[in-house]
Structure formats: structure tokens, C-alpha cells
Tab-separated table of C-alpha atoms in Angstrom:
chain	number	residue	atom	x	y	z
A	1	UNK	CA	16.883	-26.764	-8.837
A	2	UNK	CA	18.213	-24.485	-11.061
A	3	UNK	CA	18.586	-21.225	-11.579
A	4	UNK	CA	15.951	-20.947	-8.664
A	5	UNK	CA	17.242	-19.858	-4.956
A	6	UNK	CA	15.182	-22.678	-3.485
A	7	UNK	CA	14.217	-21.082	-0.191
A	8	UNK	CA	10.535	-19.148	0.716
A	9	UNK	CA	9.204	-18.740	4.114
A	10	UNK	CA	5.364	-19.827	5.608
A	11	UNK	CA	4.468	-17.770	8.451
A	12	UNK	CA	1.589	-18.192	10.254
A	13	UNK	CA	-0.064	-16.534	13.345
A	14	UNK	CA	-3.258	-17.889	15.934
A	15	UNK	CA	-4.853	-15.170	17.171
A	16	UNK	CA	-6.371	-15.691	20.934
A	17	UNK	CA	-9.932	-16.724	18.891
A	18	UNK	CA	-8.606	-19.199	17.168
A	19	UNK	CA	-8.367	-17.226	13.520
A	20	UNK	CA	-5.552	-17.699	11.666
A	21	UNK	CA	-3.309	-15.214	9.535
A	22	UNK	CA	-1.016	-16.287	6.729
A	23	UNK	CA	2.099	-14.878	5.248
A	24	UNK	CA	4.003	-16.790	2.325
A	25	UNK	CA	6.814	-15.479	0.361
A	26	UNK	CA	9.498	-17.156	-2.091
A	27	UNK	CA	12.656	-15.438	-2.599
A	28	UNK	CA	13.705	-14.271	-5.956
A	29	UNK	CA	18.043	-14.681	-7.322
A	30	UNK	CA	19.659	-13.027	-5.128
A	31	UNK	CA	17.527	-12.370	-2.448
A	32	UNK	CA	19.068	-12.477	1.072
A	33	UNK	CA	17.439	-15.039	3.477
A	34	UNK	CA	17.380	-12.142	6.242
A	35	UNK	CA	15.838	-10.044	3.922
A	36	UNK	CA	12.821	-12.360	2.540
A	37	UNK	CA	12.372	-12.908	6.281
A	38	UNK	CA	11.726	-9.295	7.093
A	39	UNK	CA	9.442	-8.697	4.445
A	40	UNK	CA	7.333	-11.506	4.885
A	41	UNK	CA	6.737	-11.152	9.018
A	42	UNK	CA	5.834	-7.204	7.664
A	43	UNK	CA	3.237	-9.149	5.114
A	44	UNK	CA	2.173	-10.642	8.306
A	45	UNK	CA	1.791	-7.679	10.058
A	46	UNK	CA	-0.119	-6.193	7.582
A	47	UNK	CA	-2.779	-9.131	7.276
A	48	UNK	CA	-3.112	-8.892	11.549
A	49	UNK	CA	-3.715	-4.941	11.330
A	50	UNK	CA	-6.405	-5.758	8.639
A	51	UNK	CA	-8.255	-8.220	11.228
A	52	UNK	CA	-11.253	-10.152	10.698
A	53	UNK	CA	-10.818	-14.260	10.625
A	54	UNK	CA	-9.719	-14.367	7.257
A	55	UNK	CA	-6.167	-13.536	5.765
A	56	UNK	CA	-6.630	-11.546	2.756
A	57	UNK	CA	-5.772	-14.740	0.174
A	58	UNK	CA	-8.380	-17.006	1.497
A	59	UNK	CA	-11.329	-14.602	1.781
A	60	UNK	CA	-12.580	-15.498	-1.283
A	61	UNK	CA	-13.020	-18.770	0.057
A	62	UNK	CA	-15.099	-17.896	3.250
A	63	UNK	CA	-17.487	-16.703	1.153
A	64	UNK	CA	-17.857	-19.261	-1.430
A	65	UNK	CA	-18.712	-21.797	1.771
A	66	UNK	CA	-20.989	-19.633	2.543
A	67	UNK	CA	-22.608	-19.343	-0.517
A	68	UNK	CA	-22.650	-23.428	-1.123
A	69	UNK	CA	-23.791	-23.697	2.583
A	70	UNK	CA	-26.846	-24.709	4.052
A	71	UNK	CA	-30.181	-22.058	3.015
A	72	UNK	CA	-30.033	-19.975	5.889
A	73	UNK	CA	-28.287	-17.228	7.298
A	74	UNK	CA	-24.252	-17.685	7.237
A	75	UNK	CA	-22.162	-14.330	8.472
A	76	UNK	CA	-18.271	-14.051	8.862
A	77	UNK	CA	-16.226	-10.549	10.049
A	78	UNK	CA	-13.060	-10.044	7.559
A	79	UNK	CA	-10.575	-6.964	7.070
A	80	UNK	CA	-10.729	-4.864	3.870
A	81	UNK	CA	-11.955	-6.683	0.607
A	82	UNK	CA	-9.631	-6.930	-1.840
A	83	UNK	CA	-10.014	-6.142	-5.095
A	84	UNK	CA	-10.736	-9.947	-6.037
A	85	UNK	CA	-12.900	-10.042	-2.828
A	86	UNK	CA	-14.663	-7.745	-4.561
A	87	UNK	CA	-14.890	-8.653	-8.499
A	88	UNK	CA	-15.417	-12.135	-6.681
A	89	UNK	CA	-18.583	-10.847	-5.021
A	90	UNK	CA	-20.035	-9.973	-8.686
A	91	UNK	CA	-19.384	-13.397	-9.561
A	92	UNK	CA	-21.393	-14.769	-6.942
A	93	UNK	CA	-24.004	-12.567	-7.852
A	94	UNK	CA	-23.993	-12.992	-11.339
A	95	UNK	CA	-23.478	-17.314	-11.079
A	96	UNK	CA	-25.410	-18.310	-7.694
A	97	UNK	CA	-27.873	-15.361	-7.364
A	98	UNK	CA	-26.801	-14.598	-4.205
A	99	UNK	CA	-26.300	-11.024	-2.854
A	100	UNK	CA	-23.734	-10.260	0.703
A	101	UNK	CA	-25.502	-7.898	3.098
A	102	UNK	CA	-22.025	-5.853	3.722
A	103	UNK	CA	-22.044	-4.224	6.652
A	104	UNK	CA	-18.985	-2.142	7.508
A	105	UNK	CA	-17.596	-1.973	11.610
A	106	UNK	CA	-15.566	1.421	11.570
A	107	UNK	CA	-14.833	0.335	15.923
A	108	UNK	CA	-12.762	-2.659	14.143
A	109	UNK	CA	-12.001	-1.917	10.983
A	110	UNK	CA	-13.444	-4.916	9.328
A	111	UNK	CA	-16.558	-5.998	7.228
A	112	UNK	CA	-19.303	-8.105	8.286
A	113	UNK	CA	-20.891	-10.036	5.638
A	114	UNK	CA	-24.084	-11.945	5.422
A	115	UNK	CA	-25.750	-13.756	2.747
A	116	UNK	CA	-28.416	-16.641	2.628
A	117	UNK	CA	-26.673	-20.219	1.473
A	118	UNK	CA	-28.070	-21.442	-1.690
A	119	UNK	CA	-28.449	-25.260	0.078
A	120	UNK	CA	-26.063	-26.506	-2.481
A	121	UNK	CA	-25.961	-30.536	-2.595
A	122	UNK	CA	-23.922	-33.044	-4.352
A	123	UNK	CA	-26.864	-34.885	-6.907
A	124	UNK	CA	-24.368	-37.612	-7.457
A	125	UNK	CA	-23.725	-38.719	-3.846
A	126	UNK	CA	-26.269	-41.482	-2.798
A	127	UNK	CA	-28.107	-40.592	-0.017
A	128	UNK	CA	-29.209	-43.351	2.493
């Protein structure tokens, strides 16, 4: 393929709930195989010690199912919010009129979030 190393590495780990936690990293020229293994079961690590039942990468899509869900109360825990968690947030706000009732858990370290689904509906899907 190229100049490219052709290797990465897909970890991923089940917690005893059933959440699970991602990990992906690609190795750049020259990279050791050892070495991309090491750092990407840390990146692992690292998204476990956040907790919640999100990885930090798909976050942003817990809470745009929540958003499109049905128009009443949906609530998820996650770790920290990233900073496109966040900006992501404002866009919800700003294009669905939706606000998150955030409520920090300092016992766990992770976020509870909250919002009212908007009931969203596919118009062009017949119903029968």
C-alpha cells in the first residue's frame, strides 16, 4: 500500500453492564508494532478511567439519539465531555431547540445528562 505501514490496532473492552469502550490507533512509518500496541491499550485505559457508557468518540452520538428520540425524557451517564461534546451541545441547542439538563456525579466522575426528545419522524416513510 505504499508508503503506508499498513497495520493499526481496534481494541475494545465490555464492561460487567454491558457498556462498551473503544480504542483505535493506526501506526505511522516507522512505528514499532509493540509500540502502537502499548499506546493504544493506555488510550483504552484512559477511556475506562473516564467511565460512563460512552467512549469519548461516540458521545456525540448518544446524544444526538437522544435528541431525535421519542418526546419524553431520555438520560444517559458519560465521562468528561469533550471539547466537541461540548461545542456539539451548542449545536443542538442552536438547530433542534433542545437544552441537556447536565448534572455532574463527583462519587463517579461522570455526567448525567437529560434532555426531552424532539419526537423526530421520517415524513417520507409511509405509515400503515
Amino acid at each position: 500500500s505504499g508508503l503506508s505501514p499498513g497495520f493499526g490496532i481496534s481494541l475494545v473492552a465490555e464492561s460487567t453492564t454491558g457498556a462498551l469502550m473503544t480504542a483505535e490507533l493506526c501506526a505511522n512509518a516507522g512505528d514499532a508494532p509493540e509500540d502502537i500496541g502499548r499506546t493504544a491499550a493506555r488510550m483504552l485505559l484512559a477511556e475506562i478511567a473516564r467511565g460512563g457508557c460512552f467512549d469519548s468518540s461516540h458521545q456525540w452520538l448518544a446524544l444526538l439519539l437522544m435528541v431525535l428520540g421519542p418526546e419524553h425524557a431520555a438520560k444517559t451517564r458519560i465521562g468528561k465531555l469533550t471539547p466537541f461534546s461540548i461545542q456539539y451541545l451548542r449545536d443542538i441547542r442552536d438547530f433542534f431547540n433542545t437544552t441537556f439538563k447536565i448534572t455532574p456525579d463527583p462519587a463517579s466522575n461522570t455526567v448525567m445528562l437529560t434532555c426531552l426528545g424532539t419526537g423526530y419522524i421520517n415524513v417520507g416513510k409511509k405509515t400503515t
